[in-house]
XYZ file of C-alpha atoms in Angstrom:
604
model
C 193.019 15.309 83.631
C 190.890 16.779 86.052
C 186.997 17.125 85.341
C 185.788 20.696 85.713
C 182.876 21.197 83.231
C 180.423 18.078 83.153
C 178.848 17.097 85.880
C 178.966 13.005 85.457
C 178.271 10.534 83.095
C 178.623 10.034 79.930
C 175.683 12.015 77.431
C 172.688 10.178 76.385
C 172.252 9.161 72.793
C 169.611 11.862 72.242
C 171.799 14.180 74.126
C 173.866 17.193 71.760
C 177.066 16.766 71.350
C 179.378 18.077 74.611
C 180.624 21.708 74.323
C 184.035 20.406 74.998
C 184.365 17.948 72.413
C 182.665 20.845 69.924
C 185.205 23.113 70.996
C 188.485 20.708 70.175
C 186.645 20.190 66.455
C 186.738 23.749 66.226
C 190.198 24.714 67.759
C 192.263 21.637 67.386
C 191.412 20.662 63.776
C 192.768 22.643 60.428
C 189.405 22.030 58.878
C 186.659 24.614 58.584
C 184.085 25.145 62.053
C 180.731 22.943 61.446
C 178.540 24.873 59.568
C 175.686 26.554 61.654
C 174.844 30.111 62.124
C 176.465 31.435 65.547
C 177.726 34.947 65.817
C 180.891 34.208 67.435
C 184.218 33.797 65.599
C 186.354 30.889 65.569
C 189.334 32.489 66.800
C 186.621 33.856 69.742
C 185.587 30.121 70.408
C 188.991 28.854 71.277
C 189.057 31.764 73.580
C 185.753 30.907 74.999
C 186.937 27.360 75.608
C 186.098 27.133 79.099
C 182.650 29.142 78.280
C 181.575 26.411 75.183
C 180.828 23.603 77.951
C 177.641 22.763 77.670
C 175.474 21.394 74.768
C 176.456 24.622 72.809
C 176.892 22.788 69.340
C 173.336 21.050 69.626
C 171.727 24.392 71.024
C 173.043 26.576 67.753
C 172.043 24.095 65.103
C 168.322 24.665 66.699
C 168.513 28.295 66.444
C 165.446 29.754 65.056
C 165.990 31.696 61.789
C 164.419 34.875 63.547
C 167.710 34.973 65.703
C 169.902 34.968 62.918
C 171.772 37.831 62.734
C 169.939 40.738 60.302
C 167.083 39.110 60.302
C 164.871 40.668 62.442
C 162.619 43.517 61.451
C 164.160 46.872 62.682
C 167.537 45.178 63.310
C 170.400 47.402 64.186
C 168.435 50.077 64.857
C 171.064 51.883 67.181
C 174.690 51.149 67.863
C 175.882 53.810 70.307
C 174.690 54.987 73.462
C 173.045 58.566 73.208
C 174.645 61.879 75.089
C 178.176 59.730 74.972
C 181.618 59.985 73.327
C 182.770 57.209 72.749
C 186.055 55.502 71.101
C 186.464 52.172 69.710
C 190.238 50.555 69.365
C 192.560 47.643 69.475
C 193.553 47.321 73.284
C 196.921 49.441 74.477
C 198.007 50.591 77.538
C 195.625 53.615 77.614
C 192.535 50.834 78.281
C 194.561 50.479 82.229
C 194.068 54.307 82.737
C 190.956 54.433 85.489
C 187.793 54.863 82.877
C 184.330 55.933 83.826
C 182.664 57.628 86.733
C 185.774 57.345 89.230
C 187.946 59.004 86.907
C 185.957 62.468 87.919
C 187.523 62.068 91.562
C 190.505 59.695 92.577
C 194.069 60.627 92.483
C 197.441 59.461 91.136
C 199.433 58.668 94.376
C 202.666 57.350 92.586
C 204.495 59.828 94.229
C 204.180 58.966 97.629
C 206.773 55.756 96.809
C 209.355 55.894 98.823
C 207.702 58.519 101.525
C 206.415 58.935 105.383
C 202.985 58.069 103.539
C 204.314 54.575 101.667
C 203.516 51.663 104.427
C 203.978 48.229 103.319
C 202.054 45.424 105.412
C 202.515 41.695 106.125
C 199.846 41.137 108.673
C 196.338 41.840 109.746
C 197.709 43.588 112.726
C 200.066 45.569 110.240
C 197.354 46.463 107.951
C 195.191 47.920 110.836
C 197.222 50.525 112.111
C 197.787 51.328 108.363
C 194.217 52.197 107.834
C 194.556 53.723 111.623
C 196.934 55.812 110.371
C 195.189 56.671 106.909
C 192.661 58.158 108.677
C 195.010 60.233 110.607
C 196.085 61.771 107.170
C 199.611 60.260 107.418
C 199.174 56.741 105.127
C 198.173 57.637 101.547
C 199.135 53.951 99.885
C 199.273 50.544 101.305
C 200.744 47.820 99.961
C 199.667 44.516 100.455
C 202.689 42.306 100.782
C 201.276 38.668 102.566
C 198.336 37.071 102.761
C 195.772 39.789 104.847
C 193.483 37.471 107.726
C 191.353 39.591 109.154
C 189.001 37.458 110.829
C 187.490 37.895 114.286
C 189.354 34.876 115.767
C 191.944 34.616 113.867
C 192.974 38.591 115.060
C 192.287 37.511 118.663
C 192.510 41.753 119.552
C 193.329 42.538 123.101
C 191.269 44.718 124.729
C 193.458 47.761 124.202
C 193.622 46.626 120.845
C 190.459 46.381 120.228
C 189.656 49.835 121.507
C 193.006 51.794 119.088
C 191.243 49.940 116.277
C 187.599 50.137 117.234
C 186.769 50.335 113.329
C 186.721 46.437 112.719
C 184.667 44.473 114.813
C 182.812 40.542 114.983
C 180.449 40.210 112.246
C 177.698 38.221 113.659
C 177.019 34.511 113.620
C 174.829 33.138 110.525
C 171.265 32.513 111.687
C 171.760 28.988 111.034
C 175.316 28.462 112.555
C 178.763 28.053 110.516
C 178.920 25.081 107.585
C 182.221 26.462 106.334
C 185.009 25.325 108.887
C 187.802 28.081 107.511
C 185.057 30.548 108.944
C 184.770 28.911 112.358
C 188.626 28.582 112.868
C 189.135 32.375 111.327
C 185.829 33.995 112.446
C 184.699 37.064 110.248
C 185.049 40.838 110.339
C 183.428 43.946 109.735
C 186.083 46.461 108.554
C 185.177 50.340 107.934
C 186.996 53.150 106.330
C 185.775 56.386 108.140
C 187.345 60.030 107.489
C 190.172 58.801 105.033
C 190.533 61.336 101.831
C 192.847 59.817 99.481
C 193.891 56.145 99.860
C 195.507 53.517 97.906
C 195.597 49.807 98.569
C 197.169 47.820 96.512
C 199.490 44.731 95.739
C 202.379 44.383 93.354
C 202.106 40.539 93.588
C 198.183 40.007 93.778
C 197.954 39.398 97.741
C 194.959 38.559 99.451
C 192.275 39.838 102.203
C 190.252 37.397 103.953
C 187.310 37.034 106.184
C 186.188 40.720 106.193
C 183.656 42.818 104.806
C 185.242 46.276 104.013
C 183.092 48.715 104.296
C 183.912 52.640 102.809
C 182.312 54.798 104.620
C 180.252 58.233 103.393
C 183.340 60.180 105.071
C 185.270 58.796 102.735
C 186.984 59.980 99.577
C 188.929 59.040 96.834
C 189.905 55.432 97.491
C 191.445 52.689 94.889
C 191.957 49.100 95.282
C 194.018 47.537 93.011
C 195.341 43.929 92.332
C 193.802 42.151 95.342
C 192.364 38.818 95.639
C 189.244 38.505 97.958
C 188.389 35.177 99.430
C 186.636 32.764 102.410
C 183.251 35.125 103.001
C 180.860 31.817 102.024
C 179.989 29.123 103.340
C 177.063 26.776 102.133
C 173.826 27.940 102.604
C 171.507 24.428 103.328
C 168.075 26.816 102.954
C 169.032 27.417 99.501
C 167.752 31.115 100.032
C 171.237 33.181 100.513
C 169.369 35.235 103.458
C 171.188 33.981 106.594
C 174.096 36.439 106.534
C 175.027 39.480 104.696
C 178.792 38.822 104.042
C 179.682 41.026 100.898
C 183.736 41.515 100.371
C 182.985 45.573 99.670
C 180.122 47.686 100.149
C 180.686 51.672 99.293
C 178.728 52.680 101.963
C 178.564 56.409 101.148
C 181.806 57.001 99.924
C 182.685 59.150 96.482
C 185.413 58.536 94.247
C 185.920 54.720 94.302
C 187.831 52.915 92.058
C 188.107 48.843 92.355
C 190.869 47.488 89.913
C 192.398 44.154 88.866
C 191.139 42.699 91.745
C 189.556 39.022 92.012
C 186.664 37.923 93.942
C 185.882 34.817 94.356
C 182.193 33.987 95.755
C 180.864 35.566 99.023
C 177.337 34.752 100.817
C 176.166 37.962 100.177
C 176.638 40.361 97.053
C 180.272 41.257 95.715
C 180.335 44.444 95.929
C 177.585 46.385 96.738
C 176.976 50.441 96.643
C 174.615 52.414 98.738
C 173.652 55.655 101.058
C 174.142 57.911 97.829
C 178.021 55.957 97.267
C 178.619 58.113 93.770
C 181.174 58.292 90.746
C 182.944 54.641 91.508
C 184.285 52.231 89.024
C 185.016 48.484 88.776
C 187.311 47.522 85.992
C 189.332 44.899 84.422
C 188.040 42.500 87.609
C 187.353 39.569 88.044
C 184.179 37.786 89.308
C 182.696 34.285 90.754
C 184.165 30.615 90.056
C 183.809 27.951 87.468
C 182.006 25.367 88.154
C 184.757 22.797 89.532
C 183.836 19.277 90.559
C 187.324 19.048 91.984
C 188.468 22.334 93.375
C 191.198 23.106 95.786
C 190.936 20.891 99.244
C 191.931 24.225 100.946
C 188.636 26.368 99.243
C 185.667 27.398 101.152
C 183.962 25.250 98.724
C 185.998 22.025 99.468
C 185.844 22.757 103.355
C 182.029 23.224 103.470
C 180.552 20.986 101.159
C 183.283 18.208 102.800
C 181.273 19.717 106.673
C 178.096 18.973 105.242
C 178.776 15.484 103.803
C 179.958 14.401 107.455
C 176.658 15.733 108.527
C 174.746 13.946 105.861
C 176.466 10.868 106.788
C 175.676 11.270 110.568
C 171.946 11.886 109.905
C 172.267 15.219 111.070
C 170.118 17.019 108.215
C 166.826 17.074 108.655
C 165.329 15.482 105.594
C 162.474 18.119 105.350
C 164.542 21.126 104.859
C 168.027 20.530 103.967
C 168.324 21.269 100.564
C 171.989 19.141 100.717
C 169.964 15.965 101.887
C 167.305 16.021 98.814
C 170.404 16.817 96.622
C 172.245 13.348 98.101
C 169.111 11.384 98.555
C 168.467 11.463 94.921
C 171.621 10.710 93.569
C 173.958 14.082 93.415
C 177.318 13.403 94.541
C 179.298 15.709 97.114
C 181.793 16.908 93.753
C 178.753 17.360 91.701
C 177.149 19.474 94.560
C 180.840 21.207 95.278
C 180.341 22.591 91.228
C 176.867 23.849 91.794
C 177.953 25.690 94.497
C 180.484 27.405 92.936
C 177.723 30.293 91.720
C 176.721 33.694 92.829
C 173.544 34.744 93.479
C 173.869 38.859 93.885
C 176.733 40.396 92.367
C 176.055 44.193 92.847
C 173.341 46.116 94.431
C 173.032 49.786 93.912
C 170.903 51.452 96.615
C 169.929 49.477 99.665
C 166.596 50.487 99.723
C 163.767 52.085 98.013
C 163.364 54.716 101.144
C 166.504 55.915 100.251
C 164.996 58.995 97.842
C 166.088 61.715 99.412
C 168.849 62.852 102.052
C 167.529 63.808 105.545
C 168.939 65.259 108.735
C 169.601 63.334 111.862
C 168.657 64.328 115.066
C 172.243 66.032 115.561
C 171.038 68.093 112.484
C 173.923 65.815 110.528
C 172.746 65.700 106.757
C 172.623 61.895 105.877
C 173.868 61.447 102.335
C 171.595 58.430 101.186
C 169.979 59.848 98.225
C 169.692 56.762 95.701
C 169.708 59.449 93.000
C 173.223 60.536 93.554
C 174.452 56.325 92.784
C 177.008 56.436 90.019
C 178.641 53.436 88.743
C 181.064 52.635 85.566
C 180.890 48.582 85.004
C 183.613 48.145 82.493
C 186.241 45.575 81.255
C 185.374 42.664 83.737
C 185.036 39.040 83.696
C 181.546 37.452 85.376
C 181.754 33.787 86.030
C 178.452 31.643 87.300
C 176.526 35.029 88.327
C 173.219 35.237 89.004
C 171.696 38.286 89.302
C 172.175 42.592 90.164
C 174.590 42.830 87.009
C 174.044 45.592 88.473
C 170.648 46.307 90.038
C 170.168 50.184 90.754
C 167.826 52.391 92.406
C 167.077 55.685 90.686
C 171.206 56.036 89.794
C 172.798 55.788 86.783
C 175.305 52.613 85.421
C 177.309 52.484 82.649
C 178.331 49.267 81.521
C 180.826 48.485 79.074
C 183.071 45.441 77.700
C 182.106 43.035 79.954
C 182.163 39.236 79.770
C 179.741 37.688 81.634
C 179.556 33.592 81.350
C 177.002 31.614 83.174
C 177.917 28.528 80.864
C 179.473 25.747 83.244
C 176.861 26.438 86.097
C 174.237 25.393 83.417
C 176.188 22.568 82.779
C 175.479 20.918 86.004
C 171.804 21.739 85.982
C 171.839 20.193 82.655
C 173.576 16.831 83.779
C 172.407 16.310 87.258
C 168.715 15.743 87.701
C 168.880 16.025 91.252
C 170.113 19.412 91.761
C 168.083 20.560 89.434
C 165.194 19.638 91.077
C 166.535 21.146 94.541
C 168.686 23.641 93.791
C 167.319 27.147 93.958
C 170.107 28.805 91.949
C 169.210 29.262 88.718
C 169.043 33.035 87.606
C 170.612 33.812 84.865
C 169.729 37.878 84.742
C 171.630 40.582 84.081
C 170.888 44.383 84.477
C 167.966 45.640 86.426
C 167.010 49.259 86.668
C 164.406 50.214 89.709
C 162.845 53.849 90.856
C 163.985 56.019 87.543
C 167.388 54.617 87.159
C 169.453 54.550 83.731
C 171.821 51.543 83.142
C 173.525 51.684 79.293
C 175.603 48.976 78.370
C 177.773 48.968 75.116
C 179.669 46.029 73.017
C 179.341 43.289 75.847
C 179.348 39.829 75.947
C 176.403 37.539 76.835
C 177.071 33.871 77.773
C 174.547 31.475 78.734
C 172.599 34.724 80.186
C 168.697 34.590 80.012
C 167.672 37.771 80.566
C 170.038 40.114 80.204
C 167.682 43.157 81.082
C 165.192 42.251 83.668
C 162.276 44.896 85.062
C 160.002 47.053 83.679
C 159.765 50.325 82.125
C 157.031 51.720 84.644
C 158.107 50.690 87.921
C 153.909 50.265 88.314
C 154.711 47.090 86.793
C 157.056 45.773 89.241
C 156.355 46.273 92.128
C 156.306 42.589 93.751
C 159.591 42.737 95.867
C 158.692 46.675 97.061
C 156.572 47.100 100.358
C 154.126 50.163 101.063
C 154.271 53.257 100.418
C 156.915 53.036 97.663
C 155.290 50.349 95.875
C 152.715 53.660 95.140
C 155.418 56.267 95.352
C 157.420 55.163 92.705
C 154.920 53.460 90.214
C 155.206 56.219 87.655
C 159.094 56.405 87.576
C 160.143 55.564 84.102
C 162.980 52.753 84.479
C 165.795 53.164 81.121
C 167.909 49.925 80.239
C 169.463 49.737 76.880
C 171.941 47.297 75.579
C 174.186 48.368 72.304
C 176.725 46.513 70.102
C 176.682 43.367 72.166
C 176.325 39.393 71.442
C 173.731 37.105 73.535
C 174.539 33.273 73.145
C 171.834 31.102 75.107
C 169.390 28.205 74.217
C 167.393 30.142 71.964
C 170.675 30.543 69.583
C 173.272 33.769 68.851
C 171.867 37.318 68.361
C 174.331 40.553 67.809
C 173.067 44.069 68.193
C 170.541 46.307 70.451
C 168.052 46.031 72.896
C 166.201 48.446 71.382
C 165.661 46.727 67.574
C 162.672 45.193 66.496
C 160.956 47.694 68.610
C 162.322 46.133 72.093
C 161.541 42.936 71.196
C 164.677 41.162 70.762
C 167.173 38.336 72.968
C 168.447 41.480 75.215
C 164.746 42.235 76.384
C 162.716 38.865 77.296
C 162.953 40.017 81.056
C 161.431 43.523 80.381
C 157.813 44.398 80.660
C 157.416 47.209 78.646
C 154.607 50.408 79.177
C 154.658 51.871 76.311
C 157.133 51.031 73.094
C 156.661 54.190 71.234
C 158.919 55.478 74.259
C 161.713 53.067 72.784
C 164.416 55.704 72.266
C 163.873 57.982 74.416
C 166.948 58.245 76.454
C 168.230 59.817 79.179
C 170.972 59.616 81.774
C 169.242 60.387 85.045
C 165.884 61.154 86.922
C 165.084 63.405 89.668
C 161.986 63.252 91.810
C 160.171 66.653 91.562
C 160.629 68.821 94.825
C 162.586 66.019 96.709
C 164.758 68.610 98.186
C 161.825 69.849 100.517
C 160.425 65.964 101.134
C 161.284 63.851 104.644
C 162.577 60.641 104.351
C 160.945 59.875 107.612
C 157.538 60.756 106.376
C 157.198 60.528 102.892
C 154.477 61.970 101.039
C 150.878 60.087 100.222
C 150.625 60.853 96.696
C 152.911 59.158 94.075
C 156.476 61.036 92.899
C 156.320 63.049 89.685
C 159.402 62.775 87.761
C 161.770 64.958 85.254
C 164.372 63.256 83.070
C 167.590 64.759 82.339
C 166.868 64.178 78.244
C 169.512 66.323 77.248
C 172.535 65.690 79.409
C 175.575 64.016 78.637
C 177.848 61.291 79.596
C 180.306 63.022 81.761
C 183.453 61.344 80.241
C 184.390 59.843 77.112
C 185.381 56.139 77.051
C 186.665 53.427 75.075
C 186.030 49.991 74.024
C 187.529 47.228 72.013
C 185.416 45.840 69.107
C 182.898 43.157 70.153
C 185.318 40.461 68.803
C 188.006 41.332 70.951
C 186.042 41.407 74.172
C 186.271 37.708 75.467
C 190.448 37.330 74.784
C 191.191 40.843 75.803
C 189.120 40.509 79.380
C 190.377 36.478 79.357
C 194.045 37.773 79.107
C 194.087 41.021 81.552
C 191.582 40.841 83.588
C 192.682 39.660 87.160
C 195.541 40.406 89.406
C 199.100 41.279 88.598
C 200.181 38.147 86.740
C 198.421 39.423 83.785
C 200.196 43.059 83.473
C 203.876 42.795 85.064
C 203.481 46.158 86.942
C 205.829 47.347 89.766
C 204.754 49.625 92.828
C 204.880 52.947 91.200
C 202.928 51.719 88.208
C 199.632 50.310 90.373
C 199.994 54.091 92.100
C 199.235 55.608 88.720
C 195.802 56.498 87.545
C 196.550 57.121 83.693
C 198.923 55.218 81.163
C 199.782 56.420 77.580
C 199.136 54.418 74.780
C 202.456 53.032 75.146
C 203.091 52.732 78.556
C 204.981 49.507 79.022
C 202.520 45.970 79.941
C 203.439 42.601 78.976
C-alpha cells in the first residue's frame, strides 16, 4: 500500500499513538471508540479518515478540561449569524442551486443547449476563439470537452494569431528561473475575460485547464465555472517565501456576478483564487482545494516533476548551500518523497482586495471611472473542501464574506512537520490561519469545520492594532476601522483538544479567537454586515487625505439572501462525498447550465 500520511519511520516510544492506527480502532472494530472527550462523532471519524493522521488520539486524551465542550463560562452564547435567514437540513438537491452572493446576478443558460450560442471545445486553440466569440455576444456556454493547455509554448500562436486573440499573452519568467519542467516545456499564460455579459464554462466530464491564469475582467458580468479541474501553475519555490511569481488559477479582477462551482484546484504558486478592483457578489461552492500530503504522488504532477528537477540539482552541487532551502532540507536528513509531501501545501488561498489604496473608485485620465472600491468586495465561501491551506481563508479588505459549511483540514501537512525534523527546521510553511478581516471588513462564518487549524480568526478588531504588513499613509488612515469576524455553530480540532460553538463565547476568548487582538470586548456582539468610509465619494485615490477615515457601520442591514446548511455533523461526509467535479453528481450538459435544482431534482 502506498504511504501518504507519515512522513518516515516508525513512532518513538514516547510518541502518541498514529492517527491511522487510531482511526482503524475506531472504524474497523465493533467495540465502543476509546474513551476521551472529542467533539466529533464516530460515524464523522471514519469520514475524516484521511484528516485523523497525525497524533490525534494522543493530542485529545491531553485536552484541557476548559476545552471540553460546555464548559467554558459564557459558552454558547450565540448560534446564528445576526441580520440572516437561515435554514438548516439534511442535504437534497436544492444544496446544488447557486447559494450566496452570486445568486443576486448570474443566469440559468440551460437553454442555449443545442443553439448558435452552445460551442463545445477540444483544444486551446478551440477554446480561444470561444471566449473570442463570447465577447462578441455570440458564445453564451462552453463546454470543456479535452484536456485545455493553454500555455505560452505549448500554444506556439502565430503572429496573426496572436493579434485575433490578443487577450492571452506570456506570463513572465519567475525571478528565479523555472524548477518545474511541465512549466518550461508548456510555458504559462495570462488569460482575460473583457466585455463578456453572460458566460458559462463548464464540463460534463470534469476536464481540465492548464498553465493559465484566468483573469475576469471589471467589464465582465455574470460568469460561472463549473466542474473544472485546474492544474500545473507551481513549481517549487527554493526561497521558501512564495514571492517569485504571482501565478493564481482565477483572479475576479473587477468582474460582478461570479459563480465558481464543483471545480478542483490543485496548488498554484500564488493564491487560488483571488478577488479584487471592487470584484462583487461572487460565490465559490461545493469546490475543492489544495493536496494531501503525498510522499508518493503521481510521476506526471508538478510536484513529482519539480521536486525530481531539484534533486538532480542537489546531486550536481548546483544549490547554493546558503540559501536553498531544498539543500538544508537534504543535508539534514529529509528525503526527496518526504520533501515532495511538504510541498504539497498552500500558502494563500484567497485574497479579497489587492491593496489597502483601493478605498475608493477614481477616474482615469480618459475620465473612465475605475471600479476598485474594496468596499464593494462580496464573497459567499460555502460547501468546500480545504486541504493543507495556509492562510487568506479568505482575507478581505473593507468587503464583506460569508462563510458557510466548509471543511478545512490542515491535518497531513502537520504530519510531516511532526515526523521530519529537518523540514521543520527549514521549511517556512507552517500557517495554519483561517479568516482575516482588514480596513472595516465583515467575514461571518456558520457550522464549519476546523481541522488541525490554529487560528481560525487571525487580526484585530481595530485595524490600529495591525498594522505591521500596511505601509504609510494607510497604516494611519485606516487605524480606527473596526474589523468584524465571527465564527457560529462550528467544531475546532487542534493540539489544544476539540471545542464546538462561537467565537464570540466566553467573551471572545475561546479556540476560534487565539489569533485576534481584541480593542475593546464589551463591543463583542455588535454586528454588522458592512462599513463605509465617511465622505469617500468626494476623496482621490491618488491623494488621499492626511487625517485618519471615520467610519459608519451598516448595524441594521441584512443578509441579502437566505441560505442553508447541513447540521455540523453532516459537514465533513456531505463536502467528502460532493464536493469536486462531476464524478460526484452524474449531471449531463443541460443540468451544469442550470442555476437552481428542486429538492428533488435527480443526483446520484
Amino acid at each position: 500500500m502506498t504511504r501518504k500520511y507519515r512522513a518516515g519511520g516508525n513512532p518513538s516510544p514516547n510518541r502518541p499513538l498514529p492517527a491511522e492506527l487510531f482511526r482503524r480502532s475506531v472504524c474497523n472494530s465493533s467495540a465502543k471508540a476509546p474513551s476521551i472527550p472529542y467533539l466529533i462523532t464516530e460515524g464523522e471519524s471514519c469520514m475524516l479518515n484521511k484528516a485523523l493522521r497525525i497524533s490525534l488520539a494522543g493530542s485529545l486524551l491531553a485536552i484541557s478540561p476548559s476545552l471540553v465542550a460546555g464548559s467554558l463560562a459564557g459558552a454558547a452564547v450565540i448560534s446564528a449569524i445576526p441580520n440572516a435567514t437561515k435554514i438548516e437540513r439534511s442535504f437534497d438537491a436544492s444544496f446544488l442551486s447557486v447559494p450566496g452572493y452570486a445568486s443576486l446576478g448570474v443566469k440559468d443558460r440551460s437553454h442555449y443547449v443545442g443553439t448558435p450560442y452552445y460551442r463545445a471545445v477540444s483544444s486551446g486553440r478551440e477554446f480561444l476563439q470561444a471566449i473570442l466569440e463570447a465577447s462578441q455576444g455570440l458564445v453564451k456556454v462552453i463546454e470543456v470537452r479535452n484536456t485545455i493547455n493553454l500555455g505560452w509554448t505549448e500554444l506556439g500562436l502565430d503572429s496573426t494569431e496572436r493579434s485575433r486573440y490578443s487577450f492571452i499573452s506570456n506570463y513572465p519568467r519567475p525571478s528565479n528561473g523555472f524548477t518545474n519542467p511541465l512549466l518550461i516545456a508548456s510555458g504559462v499564460s495570462k488569460l482575460n475575460i473583457s466585455n463578456v455579459d453572460g458566460l458559462t464554462i463548464f464540463s460534463t466530464s470534469g476536464q481540465a485547464i492548464k498553465h493559465a491564469e484566468i483573469k475576469l475582467q471589471g467589464s465582465s458580468n455574470d460568469i460561472v465555472i463549473r466542474n473544472l479541474r485546474f492544474d500545473e501553475m507551481w513549481q517549487w519555490d527554493d526561497s521558501g517565501q512564495h514571492k517569485e511569481v504571482g501565478w493564481s488559477f482565477i483572479k475576479v479582477n473587477g468582474a460582478n456576478n461570479v459563480w465558481i462551482d464543483h471545480c478542483r484546484f490543485s496548488i498554484a504558486a500564488d493564491g487560488m483564487i483571488d478577488l479584487e478592483n471592487g470584484a462583487s457578489n461572487v460565490t465559490f461552492s461545493w469546490n475543492e482545494f489544495g493536496l494531501e500530503a503525498n510522499e508518493y504522488p503521481d510521476a506526471s504532477s508538478s510536484i513529482y516533476q519539480s521536486i525530481g528537477l531539484m534533486e538532480q540539482k542537489y546531486a550536481t552541487g548546483a544549490l547554493n548551500p546558503a540559501t536553498s532551502v531544498y539543500y538544508k532540507m537534504r543535508s539534514e536528513g529529509a528525503t526527496p518523497n518526504q520533501i515532495m509531501a511538504y510541498a504539497a501545501y498552500h500558502s494563500k488561498v484567497h485574497l479579497v482586495g489587492s491593496g489597502d489604496k483601493d478605498y475608493t473608485n477614481y477616474v482615469s485620465p480618459t475620465g473612465v471611472e475605475v471600479k476598485d472600491g474594496n468596499q464593494r468586495l462580496r464573497l459567499t465561501m460555502a460547501y468546500n473542501r480545504y486541504t493543507n491551506v495556509g492562510q487568506r481563508l479568505p482575507m478581505i479588505r473593507q468587503g464583506t464574506g460569508h462563510v458557510f459549511n466548509n471543511f478545512f483540514d490542515n491535518l497531513s501537512h502537520q504530519d510531516i512537520l511532526d515526523f521530519v525534523p529537518a523540514i521543520a527546521k527549514y521549511g517556512r510553511d507552517t500557517l495554519a490561519r483561517g479568516a482575516n478581516a482588514r480596513n472595516g471588513a465583515s467575514i461571518a462564518a456558520d457550522t464549519n469545520v476546523y481541522v488541525a487549524i490554529n487560528e481560525p480568526l487571525i487580526g484585530a478588531e481595530r485595524q490600529g492594532d495591525d498594522t505591521g504588513n500596511m505601509s504609510a499613509p494607510f497604516d494611519t488612515l485606516f487605524k480606527d476601522a473596526i474589523n468584524r469576524s465571527l465564527i457560529v455553530n462550528s467544531r475546532i480540532i487542534n493540539r489544544s483538544g476539540s471545542y464546538t460553538g462561537s467565537s464570540w463565547d466566553n467573551y471572545g476568548d475561546n479556540p476560534f479567537t487565539k489569533g485576534i487582538t481584541w480593542y475593546d470586548k464589551l463591543t463583542v456582539g455588535n454586528w454588522a454586515w458592512s462599513s463605509h468610509i465617511v465622505g469617500v465619494e468626494s476623496m482621490s485615490k491618488t491623494a488621499p487625505p492626511s487625517t485618519p477615515f471615520t467610519f459608519s457601520y451598516a448595524y441594521d442591514e441584512r443578509l441579502p439572501y437566505a441560505y442553508q446548511t447541513v447540521p455540523l455533523n453532516s459537514v465533513v461526509p456531505t463536502v467528502a462525498k460532493y464536493a469536486g467535479t462531476a464524478r460526484k453528481i452524474g449531471f449531463g450538459a443541460a443540468d451544469w447550465l442550470k442555476i437552481n435544482y428542486a429538492r428533488t431534482y435527480p443526483i446520484k
